[in-house]
PDB file of C-alpha atoms in Angstrom:
ATOM      1  CA  UNK A   1       0.207   0.258  -0.004  1.00 52.00           C
ATOM      2  CA  UNK A   2       1.654   3.262  -1.131  1.00 55.00           C
ATOM      3  CA  UNK A   3       2.282   6.133   1.827  1.00 52.00           C
ATOM      4  CA  UNK A   4      -0.090   8.365   0.063  1.00 54.00           C
ATOM      5  CA  UNK A   5      -3.081   5.919   0.157  1.00 57.00           C
ATOM      6  CA  UNK A   6      -2.132   5.030   3.986  1.00 54.00           C
ATOM      7  CA  UNK A   7      -2.308   9.030   4.594  1.00 53.00           C
ATOM      8  CA  UNK A   8      -5.765   8.992   3.042  1.00 51.00           C
ATOM      9  CA  UNK A   9      -7.249   6.199   4.769  1.00 53.00           C
ATOM     10  CA  UNK A  10      -6.084   7.060   7.879  1.00 54.00           C
ATOM     11  CA  UNK A  11      -7.612  10.722   7.314  1.00 50.00           C
ATOM     12  CA  UNK A  12     -10.632   9.090   6.082  1.00 51.00           C
ATOM     13  CA  UNK A  13     -11.076   7.122   9.404  1.00 53.00           C
ATOM     14  CA  UNK A  14     -10.225  10.137  11.610  1.00 52.00           C
ATOM     15  CA  UNK A  15     -13.002  11.854   9.884  1.00 48.00           C
ATOM     16  CA  UNK A  16     -15.552   9.181  10.555  1.00 51.00           C
ATOM     17  CA  UNK A  17     -14.352   8.507  14.113  1.00 44.00           C
ATOM     18  CA  UNK A  18     -14.979  12.356  14.744  1.00 45.00           C
ATOM     19  CA  UNK A  19     -18.081  12.528  13.094  1.00 46.00           C
ATOM     20  CA  UNK A  20     -19.308   9.420  14.984  1.00 43.00           C
ATOM     21  CA  UNK A  21     -17.803  11.139  18.614  1.00 43.00           C
ATOM     22  CA  UNK A  22     -20.019  14.201  17.640  1.00 46.00           C
ATOM     23  CA  UNK A  23     -22.978  12.372  16.844  1.00 49.00           C
ATOM     24  CA  UNK A  24     -22.681  10.564  20.383  1.00 46.00           C
ATOM     25  CA  UNK A  25     -22.448  13.813  22.047  1.00 51.00           C
ATOM     26  CA  UNK A  26     -25.406  15.306  20.616  1.00 57.00           C
ATOM     27  CA  UNK A  27     -27.756  12.256  21.461  1.00 71.00           C
ATOM     28  CA  UNK A  28     -26.026  12.170  24.640  1.00 90.00           C
ATOM     29  CA  UNK A  29     -26.862  15.796  25.201  1.00 97.00           C
ATOM     30  CA  UNK A  30     -27.167  17.073  27.958  1.00 97.00           C
ATOM     31  CA  UNK A  31     -24.641  15.197  30.133  1.00 97.00           C
ATOM     32  CA  UNK A  32     -23.805  18.042  32.233  1.00 97.00           C
ATOM     33  CA  UNK A  33     -25.258  21.410  33.511  1.00 98.00           C
ATOM     34  CA  UNK A  34     -26.275  24.302  31.362  1.00 98.00           C
ATOM     35  CA  UNK A  35     -25.568  27.646  31.914  1.00 98.00           C
ATOM     36  CA  UNK A  36     -28.129  29.939  31.036  1.00 98.00           C
ATOM     37  CA  UNK A  37     -26.780  33.745  30.933  1.00 98.00           C
ATOM     38  CA  UNK A  38     -29.130  36.648  31.682  1.00 97.00           C
ATOM     39  CA  UNK A  39     -27.761  39.760  30.464  1.00 94.00           C
ATOM     40  CA  UNK A  40     -29.483  41.668  33.316  1.00 89.00           C
ATOM     41  CA  UNK A  41     -29.308  42.214  36.870  1.00 85.00           C
ATOM     42  CA  UNK A  42     -31.567  40.021  39.284  1.00 86.00           C
ATOM     43  CA  UNK A  43     -34.986  41.394  39.513  1.00 80.00           C
ATOM     44  CA  UNK A  44     -35.791  42.479  36.196  1.00 82.00           C
ATOM     45  CA  UNK A  45     -37.991  40.674  33.708  1.00 88.00           C
ATOM     46  CA  UNK A  46     -34.918  39.215  31.769  1.00 92.00           C
ATOM     47  CA  UNK A  47     -33.971  37.427  35.152  1.00 93.00           C
ATOM     48  CA  UNK A  48     -37.452  36.327  35.778  1.00 92.00           C
ATOM     49  CA  UNK A  49     -37.781  34.995  32.259  1.00 95.00           C
ATOM     50  CA  UNK A  50     -34.485  32.962  32.906  1.00 96.00           C
ATOM     51  CA  UNK A  51     -35.279  31.605  36.354  1.00 96.00           C
ATOM     52  CA  UNK A  52     -39.280  30.901  35.341  1.00 95.00           C
ATOM     53  CA  UNK A  53     -37.280  28.721  32.300  1.00 97.00           C
ATOM     54  CA  UNK A  54     -34.280  27.282  33.914  1.00 97.00           C
ATOM     55  CA  UNK A  55     -35.631  25.031  36.662  1.00 96.00           C
ATOM     56  CA  UNK A  56     -38.609  23.361  34.940  1.00 97.00           C
ATOM     57  CA  UNK A  57     -36.360  23.154  31.572  1.00 98.00           C
ATOM     58  CA  UNK A  58     -33.720  21.591  34.074  1.00 97.00           C
ATOM     59  CA  UNK A  59     -35.976  19.256  35.324  1.00 97.00           C
ATOM     60  CA  UNK A  60     -37.078  18.228  31.752  1.00 97.00           C
ATOM     61  CA  UNK A  61     -33.874  17.510  30.483  1.00 98.00           C
ATOM     62  CA  UNK A  62     -32.006  15.833  33.441  1.00 97.00           C
ATOM     63  CA  UNK A  63     -29.368  18.399  34.377  1.00 97.00           C
ATOM     64  CA  UNK A  64     -29.203  21.809  35.969  1.00 97.00           C
ATOM     65  CA  UNK A  65     -29.759  24.998  34.417  1.00 98.00           C
ATOM     66  CA  UNK A  66     -27.657  27.802  36.248  1.00 98.00           C
ATOM     67  CA  UNK A  67     -28.524  31.445  35.487  1.00 97.00           C
ATOM     68  CA  UNK A  68     -25.550  33.410  35.272  1.00 97.00           C
ATOM     69  CA  UNK A  69     -26.601  36.900  35.253  1.00 96.00           C
ATOM     70  CA  UNK A  70     -23.962  39.289  33.159  1.00 94.00           C
ATOM     71  CA  UNK A  71     -25.471  42.775  33.307  1.00 88.00           C
ATOM     72  CA  UNK A  72     -23.693  45.669  31.572  1.00 84.00           C
ATOM     73  CA  UNK A  73     -22.757  47.198  27.961  1.00 84.00           C
ATOM     74  CA  UNK A  74     -26.595  46.878  26.895  1.00 83.00           C
ATOM     75  CA  UNK A  75     -26.173  43.386  26.905  1.00 89.00           C
ATOM     76  CA  UNK A  76     -23.143  43.105  25.175  1.00 91.00           C
ATOM     77  CA  UNK A  77     -21.087  41.409  28.070  1.00 93.00           C
ATOM     78  CA  UNK A  78     -23.583  38.656  27.902  1.00 96.00           C
ATOM     79  CA  UNK A  79     -23.999  38.191  24.177  1.00 96.00           C
ATOM     80  CA  UNK A  80     -20.426  38.160  23.649  1.00 96.00           C
ATOM     81  CA  UNK A  81     -19.913  35.612  26.523  1.00 97.00           C
ATOM     82  CA  UNK A  82     -22.290  33.356  24.547  1.00 98.00           C
ATOM     83  CA  UNK A  83     -21.114  33.940  21.405  1.00 97.00           C
ATOM     84  CA  UNK A  84     -17.426  32.603  22.481  1.00 97.00           C
ATOM     85  CA  UNK A  85     -18.715  29.951  24.275  1.00 98.00           C
ATOM     86  CA  UNK A  86     -18.372  26.393  22.890  1.00 98.00           C
ATOM     87  CA  UNK A  87     -21.159  25.457  20.225  1.00 98.00           C
ATOM     88  CA  UNK A  88     -22.314  22.506  22.099  1.00 98.00           C
ATOM     89  CA  UNK A  89     -25.693  23.603  23.811  1.00 98.00           C
ATOM     90  CA  UNK A  90     -24.367  24.121  26.878  1.00 98.00           C
ATOM     91  CA  UNK A  91     -24.078  27.651  27.229  1.00 98.00           C
ATOM     92  CA  UNK A  92     -27.161  29.854  26.322  1.00 98.00           C
ATOM     93  CA  UNK A  93     -28.395  32.963  26.296  1.00 98.00           C
ATOM     94  CA  UNK A  94     -31.869  34.605  27.777  1.00 98.00           C
ATOM     95  CA  UNK A  95     -32.291  37.508  25.624  1.00 97.00           C
ATOM     96  CA  UNK A  96     -34.035  40.289  25.799  1.00 94.00           C
ATOM     97  CA  UNK A  97     -35.318  42.261  22.770  1.00 93.00           C
ATOM     98  CA  UNK A  98     -34.398  45.137  23.488  1.00 90.00           C
ATOM     99  CA  UNK A  99     -30.798  44.326  23.678  1.00 91.00           C
ATOM    100  CA  UNK A 100     -30.862  42.227  20.512  1.00 94.00           C
ATOM    101  CA  UNK A 101     -32.541  44.660  18.209  1.00 93.00           C
ATOM    102  CA  UNK A 102     -32.310  47.878  19.645  1.00 90.00           C
ATOM    103  CA  UNK A 103     -28.969  48.238  21.284  1.00 87.00           C
ATOM    104  CA  UNK A 104     -26.855  47.385  18.381  1.00 89.00           C
ATOM    105  CA  UNK A 105     -28.322  50.185  16.197  1.00 88.00           C
ATOM    106  CA  UNK A 106     -27.059  52.821  18.941  1.00 84.00           C
ATOM    107  CA  UNK A 107     -23.792  51.302  19.838  1.00 79.00           C
ATOM    108  CA  UNK A 108     -20.630  52.546  18.370  1.00 71.00           C
ATOM    109  CA  UNK A 109     -18.438  49.775  18.890  1.00 74.00           C
ATOM    110  CA  UNK A 110     -20.518  46.569  18.926  1.00 78.00           C
ATOM    111  CA  UNK A 111     -18.758  43.528  20.147  1.00 87.00           C
ATOM    112  CA  UNK A 112     -20.950  40.800  18.533  1.00 93.00           C
ATOM    113  CA  UNK A 113     -23.475  40.359  15.509  1.00 92.00           C
ATOM    114  CA  UNK A 114     -26.832  39.211  14.784  1.00 92.00           C
ATOM    115  CA  UNK A 115     -25.480  36.207  13.212  1.00 93.00           C
ATOM    116  CA  UNK A 116     -22.925  35.073  16.059  1.00 97.00           C
ATOM    117  CA  UNK A 117     -26.460  33.642  17.808  1.00 98.00           C
ATOM    118  CA  UNK A 118     -29.137  31.320  16.571  1.00 98.00           C
ATOM    119  CA  UNK A 119     -32.530  31.857  17.838  1.00 98.00           C
ATOM    120  CA  UNK A 120     -33.847  28.646  19.740  1.00 98.00           C
ATOM    121  CA  UNK A 121     -37.322  29.470  21.123  1.00 98.00           C
ATOM    122  CA  UNK A 122     -38.935  32.800  22.178  1.00 98.00           C
ATOM    123  CA  UNK A 123     -40.812  32.022  25.729  1.00 97.00           C
ATOM    124  CA  UNK A 124     -42.247  35.309  27.223  1.00 95.00           C
ATOM    125  CA  UNK A 125     -43.850  38.561  25.406  1.00 92.00           C
ATOM    126  CA  UNK A 126     -44.418  41.802  27.421  1.00 90.00           C
ATOM    127  CA  UNK A 127     -45.674  45.120  26.742  1.00 90.00           C
ATOM    128  CA  UNK A 128     -43.883  48.261  28.543  1.00 92.00           C
ATOM    129  CA  UNK A 129     -45.814  50.121  30.930  1.00 95.00           C
ATOM    130  CA  UNK A 130     -45.551  53.764  31.957  1.00 97.00           C
ATOM    131  CA  UNK A 131     -45.089  53.842  35.657  1.00 98.00           C
ATOM    132  CA  UNK A 132     -44.438  56.761  37.622  1.00 98.00           C
ATOM    133  CA  UNK A 133     -43.317  57.673  41.363  1.00 97.00           C
ATOM    134  CA  UNK A 134     -46.137  57.279  43.958  1.00 96.00           C
ATOM    135  CA  UNK A 135     -46.292  60.776  45.099  1.00 96.00           C
ATOM    136  CA  UNK A 136     -46.192  62.445  41.727  1.00 97.00           C
ATOM    137  CA  UNK A 137     -49.164  64.430  41.503  1.00 97.00           C
ATOM    138  CA  UNK A 138     -50.558  62.539  38.328  1.00 97.00           C
ATOM    139  CA  UNK A 139     -52.896  59.504  38.015  1.00 97.00           C
ATOM    140  CA  UNK A 140     -53.374  59.397  33.951  1.00 97.00           C
ATOM    141  CA  UNK A 141     -51.411  59.638  30.973  1.00 97.00           C
ATOM    142  CA  UNK A 142     -53.267  62.726  30.116  1.00 97.00           C
ATOM    143  CA  UNK A 143     -52.342  64.423  33.486  1.00 98.00           C
ATOM    144  CA  UNK A 144     -48.562  63.300  33.124  1.00 98.00           C
ATOM    145  CA  UNK A 145     -48.868  64.947  29.519  1.00 97.00           C
ATOM    146  CA  UNK A 146     -50.529  68.348  31.107  1.00 97.00           C
ATOM    147  CA  UNK A 147     -47.849  68.090  33.937  1.00 97.00           C
ATOM    148  CA  UNK A 148     -45.026  67.793  31.714  1.00 97.00           C
ATOM    149  CA  UNK A 149     -46.090  71.121  29.443  1.00 96.00           C
ATOM    150  CA  UNK A 150     -46.918  72.867  32.846  1.00 95.00           C
ATOM    151  CA  UNK A 151     -43.318  72.164  33.870  1.00 93.00           C
ATOM    152  CA  UNK A 152     -40.937  71.659  30.823  1.00 87.00           C
ATOM    153  CA  UNK A 153     -37.783  70.029  31.437  1.00 82.00           C
ATOM    154  CA  UNK A 154     -38.919  69.334  35.218  1.00 92.00           C
ATOM    155  CA  UNK A 155     -39.665  65.481  34.384  1.00 96.00           C
ATOM    156  CA  UNK A 156     -37.306  63.113  34.207  1.00 96.00           C
ATOM    157  CA  UNK A 157     -37.224  59.187  33.076  1.00 97.00           C
ATOM    158  CA  UNK A 158     -35.063  56.340  34.183  1.00 96.00           C
ATOM    159  CA  UNK A 159     -33.928  53.751  31.753  1.00 91.00           C
ATOM    160  CA  UNK A 160     -32.032  50.281  31.697  1.00 83.00           C
ATOM    161  CA  UNK A 161     -29.185  51.904  29.662  1.00 80.00           C
ATOM    162  CA  UNK A 162     -28.833  54.664  26.830  1.00 79.00           C
ATOM    163  CA  UNK A 163     -30.570  53.325  23.566  1.00 79.00           C
ATOM    164  CA  UNK A 164     -32.529  50.313  25.833  1.00 82.00           C
ATOM    165  CA  UNK A 165     -36.104  50.011  24.914  1.00 87.00           C
ATOM    166  CA  UNK A 166     -37.082  52.126  27.735  1.00 89.00           C
ATOM    167  CA  UNK A 167     -35.287  54.906  26.381  1.00 89.00           C
ATOM    168  CA  UNK A 168     -36.787  54.631  22.941  1.00 89.00           C
ATOM    169  CA  UNK A 169     -40.061  54.509  24.604  1.00 92.00           C
ATOM    170  CA  UNK A 170     -39.569  57.476  26.402  1.00 93.00           C
ATOM    171  CA  UNK A 171     -38.213  59.121  23.213  1.00 91.00           C
ATOM    172  CA  UNK A 172     -41.539  57.989  21.731  1.00 90.00           C
ATOM    173  CA  UNK A 173     -44.069  59.787  24.296  1.00 94.00           C
ATOM    174  CA  UNK A 174     -41.909  63.209  23.790  1.00 94.00           C
ATOM    175  CA  UNK A 175     -42.928  62.846  20.228  1.00 91.00           C
ATOM    176  CA  UNK A 176     -46.091  61.977  20.308  1.00 92.00           C
ATOM    177  CA  UNK A 177     -47.298  64.116  23.302  1.00 95.00           C
ATOM    178  CA  UNK A 178     -44.729  66.964  22.376  1.00 95.00           C
ATOM    179  CA  UNK A 179     -43.051  67.246  25.760  1.00 96.00           C
ATOM    180  CA  UNK A 180     -39.892  67.247  27.128  1.00 94.00           C
ATOM    181  CA  UNK A 181     -38.020  65.312  29.711  1.00 95.00           C
ATOM    182  CA  UNK A 182     -34.769  64.475  30.942  1.00 95.00           C
ATOM    183  CA  UNK A 183     -33.446  60.865  30.484  1.00 94.00           C
ATOM    184  CA  UNK A 184     -31.791  59.324  33.241  1.00 95.00           C
ATOM    185  CA  UNK A 185     -29.917  56.044  32.219  1.00 90.00           C
ATOM    186  CA  UNK A 186     -29.470  53.112  34.726  1.00 88.00           C
ATOM    187  CA  UNK A 187     -27.123  49.903  34.500  1.00 79.00           C
ATOM    188  CA  UNK A 188     -30.773  47.709  34.372  1.00 79.00           C
ATOM    189  CA  UNK A 189     -33.965  47.989  35.520  1.00 84.00           C
ATOM    190  CA  UNK A 190     -33.130  47.051  39.340  1.00 85.00           C
ATOM    191  CA  UNK A 191     -31.243  49.977  40.206  1.00 89.00           C
ATOM    192  CA  UNK A 192     -33.585  52.394  38.043  1.00 91.00           C
ATOM    193  CA  UNK A 193     -36.630  50.898  39.955  1.00 93.00           C
ATOM    194  CA  UNK A 194     -34.731  51.834  43.357  1.00 94.00           C
ATOM    195  CA  UNK A 195     -34.123  55.193  42.235  1.00 96.00           C
ATOM    196  CA  UNK A 196     -37.457  55.511  41.332  1.00 97.00           C
ATOM    197  CA  UNK A 197     -38.967  53.854  44.765  1.00 97.00           C
ATOM    198  CA  UNK A 198     -36.598  56.799  46.174  1.00 96.00           C
ATOM    199  CA  UNK A 199     -38.468  59.271  44.366  1.00 96.00           C
ATOM    200  CA  UNK A 200     -34.865  60.184  42.861  1.00 96.00           C
ATOM    201  CA  UNK A 201     -36.584  59.864  39.176  1.00 97.00           C
ATOM    202  CA  UNK A 202     -40.374  60.431  38.376  1.00 98.00           C
ATOM    203  CA  UNK A 203     -41.116  57.927  35.975  1.00 98.00           C
ATOM    204  CA  UNK A 204     -40.007  55.192  33.708  1.00 97.00           C
ATOM    205  CA  UNK A 205     -40.883  52.680  31.513  1.00 95.00           C
ATOM    206  CA  UNK A 206     -40.494  49.035  31.661  1.00 90.00           C
ATOM    207  CA  UNK A 207     -42.149  45.411  31.622  1.00 89.00           C
ATOM    208  CA  UNK A 208     -44.516  44.877  34.162  1.00 90.00           C
ATOM    209  CA  UNK A 209     -42.786  41.793  36.576  1.00 88.00           C
ATOM    210  CA  UNK A 210     -40.640  44.027  38.534  1.00 90.00           C
ATOM    211  CA  UNK A 211     -43.310  46.746  39.409  1.00 93.00           C
ATOM    212  CA  UNK A 212     -46.226  44.292  39.926  1.00 91.00           C
ATOM    213  CA  UNK A 213     -45.465  44.325  44.054  1.00 93.00           C
ATOM    214  CA  UNK A 214     -44.514  48.096  44.225  1.00 96.00           C
ATOM    215  CA  UNK A 215     -47.749  48.897  42.585  1.00 95.00           C
ATOM    216  CA  UNK A 216     -50.272  46.595  44.581  1.00 93.00           C
ATOM    217  CA  UNK A 217     -48.480  48.249  47.594  1.00 95.00           C
ATOM    218  CA  UNK A 218     -49.185  51.814  46.421  1.00 95.00           C
ATOM    219  CA  UNK A 219     -45.819  52.829  46.197  1.00 97.00           C
ATOM    220  CA  UNK A 220     -46.140  53.337  42.316  1.00 98.00           C
ATOM    221  CA  UNK A 221     -48.861  54.209  40.147  1.00 98.00           C
ATOM    222  CA  UNK A 222     -49.090  52.564  36.509  1.00 97.00           C
ATOM    223  CA  UNK A 223     -50.806  54.822  33.923  1.00 98.00           C
ATOM    224  CA  UNK A 224     -50.947  52.811  30.881  1.00 97.00           C
ATOM    225  CA  UNK A 225     -49.443  49.773  29.114  1.00 96.00           C
ATOM    226  CA  UNK A 226     -48.178  50.398  25.859  1.00 92.00           C
ATOM    227  CA  UNK A 227     -48.974  47.201  24.307  1.00 82.00           C
ATOM    228  CA  UNK A 228     -52.194  46.659  22.130  1.00 85.00           C
ATOM    229  CA  UNK A 229     -54.364  44.964  25.083  1.00 88.00           C
ATOM    230  CA  UNK A 230     -54.641  45.339  28.598  1.00 91.00           C
ATOM    231  CA  UNK A 231     -52.706  43.708  31.189  1.00 91.00           C
ATOM    232  CA  UNK A 232     -54.411  41.096  32.951  1.00 88.00           C
ATOM    233  CA  UNK A 233     -52.423  42.116  36.214  1.00 88.00           C
ATOM    234  CA  UNK A 234     -53.389  45.800  35.854  1.00 92.00           C
ATOM    235  CA  UNK A 235     -57.335  45.491  34.257  1.00 93.00           C
ATOM    236  CA  UNK A 236     -58.176  48.771  34.690  1.00 95.00           C
ATOM    237  CA  UNK A 237     -55.158  50.539  33.415  1.00 96.00           C
ATOM    238  CA  UNK A 238     -55.636  51.572  29.664  1.00 96.00           C
ATOM    239  CA  UNK A 239     -53.381  51.385  26.720  1.00 96.00           C
ATOM    240  CA  UNK A 240     -51.673  54.140  24.780  1.00 95.00           C
ATOM    241  CA  UNK A 241     -53.725  53.883  22.189  1.00 94.00           C
ATOM    242  CA  UNK A 242     -56.877  54.134  24.645  1.00 95.00           C
ATOM    243  CA  UNK A 243     -55.436  57.037  25.830  1.00 94.00           C
ATOM    244  CA  UNK A 244     -54.991  59.057  22.915  1.00 93.00           C
ATOM    245  CA  UNK A 245     -51.224  57.913  22.010  1.00 93.00           C
ATOM    246  CA  UNK A 246     -51.451  55.173  19.839  1.00 90.00           C
ATOM    247  CA  UNK A 247     -47.750  55.961  18.186  1.00 87.00           C
ATOM    248  CA  UNK A 248     -46.377  55.009  21.914  1.00 90.00           C
ATOM    249  CA  UNK A 249     -46.385  51.139  21.328  1.00 86.00           C
ATOM    250  CA  UNK A 250     -43.264  48.709  22.371  1.00 86.00           C
ATOM    251  CA  UNK A 251     -43.742  45.276  23.515  1.00 88.00           C
ATOM    252  CA  UNK A 252     -40.771  43.279  24.392  1.00 90.00           C
ATOM    253  CA  UNK A 253     -39.685  39.540  23.967  1.00 95.00           C
ATOM    254  CA  UNK A 254     -37.483  37.454  25.543  1.00 96.00           C
ATOM    255  CA  UNK A 255     -36.338  34.536  24.230  1.00 98.00           C
ATOM    256  CA  UNK A 256     -33.417  31.697  24.112  1.00 98.00           C
ATOM    257  CA  UNK A 257     -30.210  32.292  21.885  1.00 98.00           C
ATOM    258  CA  UNK A 258     -27.209  29.534  21.523  1.00 98.00           C
ATOM    259  CA  UNK A 259     -23.911  30.246  19.618  1.00 98.00           C
ATOM    260  CA  UNK A 260     -23.607  30.037  15.883  1.00 98.00           C
ATOM    261  CA  UNK A 261     -22.613  26.493  14.799  1.00 98.00           C
ATOM    262  CA  UNK A 262     -24.777  24.776  17.465  1.00 98.00           C
ATOM    263  CA  UNK A 263     -25.716  21.324  16.133  1.00 98.00           C
ATOM    264  CA  UNK A 264     -29.121  21.010  14.777  1.00 97.00           C
ATOM    265  CA  UNK A 265     -29.974  18.121  16.965  1.00 97.00           C
ATOM    266  CA  UNK A 266     -28.942  20.035  20.312  1.00 98.00           C
ATOM    267  CA  UNK A 267     -31.378  22.848  19.337  1.00 98.00           C
ATOM    268  CA  UNK A 268     -34.394  20.345  18.467  1.00 97.00           C
ATOM    269  CA  UNK A 269     -33.915  18.832  21.421  1.00 98.00           C
ATOM    270  CA  UNK A 270     -34.223  22.279  23.489  1.00 98.00           C
ATOM    271  CA  UNK A 271     -36.985  23.550  21.215  1.00 98.00           C
ATOM    272  CA  UNK A 272     -38.966  20.411  21.867  1.00 98.00           C
ATOM    273  CA  UNK A 273     -38.591  21.054  25.845  1.00 98.00           C
ATOM    274  CA  UNK A 274     -39.289  24.319  26.192  1.00 98.00           C
ATOM    275  CA  UNK A 275     -42.130  24.393  24.250  1.00 98.00           C
ATOM    276  CA  UNK A 276     -43.325  22.134  26.532  1.00 98.00           C
ATOM    277  CA  UNK A 277     -42.817  23.913  29.660  1.00 97.00           C
ATOM    278  CA  UNK A 278     -43.949  27.310  28.341  1.00 97.00           C
ATOM    279  CA  UNK A 279     -47.384  25.296  27.661  1.00 97.00           C
ATOM    280  CA  UNK A 280     -47.863  24.375  31.094  1.00 96.00           C
ATOM    281  CA  UNK A 281     -50.483  26.108  32.739  1.00 95.00           C
ATOM    282  CA  UNK A 282     -48.115  26.856  36.274  1.00 95.00           C
ATOM    283  CA  UNK A 283     -46.108  28.629  33.479  1.00 96.00           C
ATOM    284  CA  UNK A 284     -48.546  30.556  31.580  1.00 94.00           C
ATOM    285  CA  UNK A 285     -50.559  31.575  34.976  1.00 93.00           C
ATOM    286  CA  UNK A 286     -46.994  33.038  36.521  1.00 92.00           C
ATOM    287  CA  UNK A 287     -46.137  34.838  33.451  1.00 91.00           C
ATOM    288  CA  UNK A 288     -50.142  36.669  33.685  1.00 89.00           C
ATOM    289  CA  UNK A 289     -50.076  37.171  37.210  1.00 85.00           C
ATOM    290  CA  UNK A 290     -46.574  39.139  36.721  1.00 83.00           C
ATOM    291  CA  UNK A 291     -47.700  40.976  33.471  1.00 85.00           C
ATOM    292  CA  UNK A 292     -46.054  39.170  30.829  1.00 89.00           C
ATOM    293  CA  UNK A 293     -47.513  36.521  28.615  1.00 91.00           C
ATOM    294  CA  UNK A 294     -46.205  32.609  27.819  1.00 95.00           C
ATOM    295  CA  UNK A 295     -45.418  33.106  23.903  1.00 95.00           C
ATOM    296  CA  UNK A 296     -43.354  30.310  22.773  1.00 97.00           C
ATOM    297  CA  UNK A 297     -42.069  30.641  18.943  1.00 98.00           C
ATOM    298  CA  UNK A 298     -39.725  28.339  17.614  1.00 98.00           C
ATOM    299  CA  UNK A 299     -36.449  28.821  15.417  1.00 98.00           C
ATOM    300  CA  UNK A 300     -37.959  29.808  12.252  1.00 98.00           C
ATOM    301  CA  UNK A 301     -40.727  31.724  13.358  1.00 98.00           C
ATOM    302  CA  UNK A 302     -38.606  33.568  15.959  1.00 98.00           C
ATOM    303  CA  UNK A 303     -35.854  34.260  13.850  1.00 97.00           C
ATOM    304  CA  UNK A 304     -38.363  36.027  11.264  1.00 97.00           C
ATOM    305  CA  UNK A 305     -39.517  38.123  14.322  1.00 95.00           C
ATOM    306  CA  UNK A 306     -36.283  39.142  15.130  1.00 96.00           C
ATOM    307  CA  UNK A 307     -35.200  40.337  11.401  1.00 96.00           C
ATOM    308  CA  UNK A 308     -38.609  42.359  11.529  1.00 95.00           C
ATOM    309  CA  UNK A 309     -38.011  44.189  14.874  1.00 93.00           C
ATOM    310  CA  UNK A 310     -34.184  44.454  13.879  1.00 94.00           C
ATOM    311  CA  UNK A 311     -35.550  46.400  10.782  1.00 93.00           C
ATOM    312  CA  UNK A 312     -38.665  48.465  12.445  1.00 89.00           C
ATOM    313  CA  UNK A 313     -36.582  49.540  15.483  1.00 88.00           C
ATOM    314  CA  UNK A 314     -33.706  50.367  13.369  1.00 88.00           C
ATOM    315  CA  UNK A 315     -35.345  52.852  11.447  1.00 89.00           C
ATOM    316  CA  UNK A 316     -36.823  54.310  14.449  1.00 83.00           C
ATOM    317  CA  UNK A 317     -33.632  54.612  16.089  1.00 85.00           C
ATOM    318  CA  UNK A 318     -32.393  56.438  12.948  1.00 84.00           C
ATOM    319  CA  UNK A 319     -35.250  58.543  12.443  1.00 82.00           C
ATOM    320  CA  UNK A 320     -35.098  59.577  16.099  1.00 78.00           C
ATOM    321  CA  UNK A 321     -31.321  60.030  15.952  1.00 78.00           C
ATOM    322  CA  UNK A 322     -30.785  58.301  19.302  1.00 77.00           C
ATOM    323  CA  UNK A 323     -27.483  57.560  20.582  1.00 70.00           C
ATOM    324  CA  UNK A 324     -25.570  55.389  23.406  1.00 62.00           C
ATOM    325  CA  UNK A 325     -23.097  58.118  24.343  1.00 55.00           C
TER     326      UNK A 325
END
């Protein structure tokens, strides 16, 4: 047998062995703990989504799913960590739509790109709410707009960062209502909420879960829901359209992504189990009580939603001249 033929046969056997090993690893998935990276601090809706999913998903897969909070950089720290992780299904990202389809349009130095991550499944949908400190002398969106016009530049609103969905929603309200407010960016929803509770800021925009207990306790007031429907958690609170500002419309999604190159068999297994988890009555009930909605989408439909939101929010950022710095 010639030396060349020997080398070729050796290479072929090696390729076959590697393929068999890879196939075995995929069929054995998962055989160790999975890390779910969350691009926000504890207490926000993104963190809630990660924790709501991690425990039942871990049970379904027979392995622990560990939540790893990596806040900062408008989601870039977490996304970059997952981008650089091995594409084997053991490092996932619980992503927030604002970080995925808005922040990249406003950040001058982007550390990750859309095709660095592949969509696995959407799990939650939640509109933004307009919430004010309890002692602000307004009880409706109309009263807030009137107060802002009587006190130009006096109102300030918190967001989870420059270029965040909260920031963009604030700009939408300013444009629609012809008012001026000062934007105060924070590193996440949790610190913004703390300063709102302490009356250091006047109002904010955000998904309902972190605010629900404080509204129920009377420390905060919800003026409007920015989605197309009222929330079960706040049935008496009108939508922005009902209040006369249909252009203020911002609904967030929260979904799972994996590093590019993650085997299809691994993604399919995750998709199947996530769909079962989100269909459970307990998961749906918990989401509704918190002002969100269990909303499953598989890779294809979720991918289409991401692409559509990327285009529409990109246009909004461009026309409003929103910058992260």
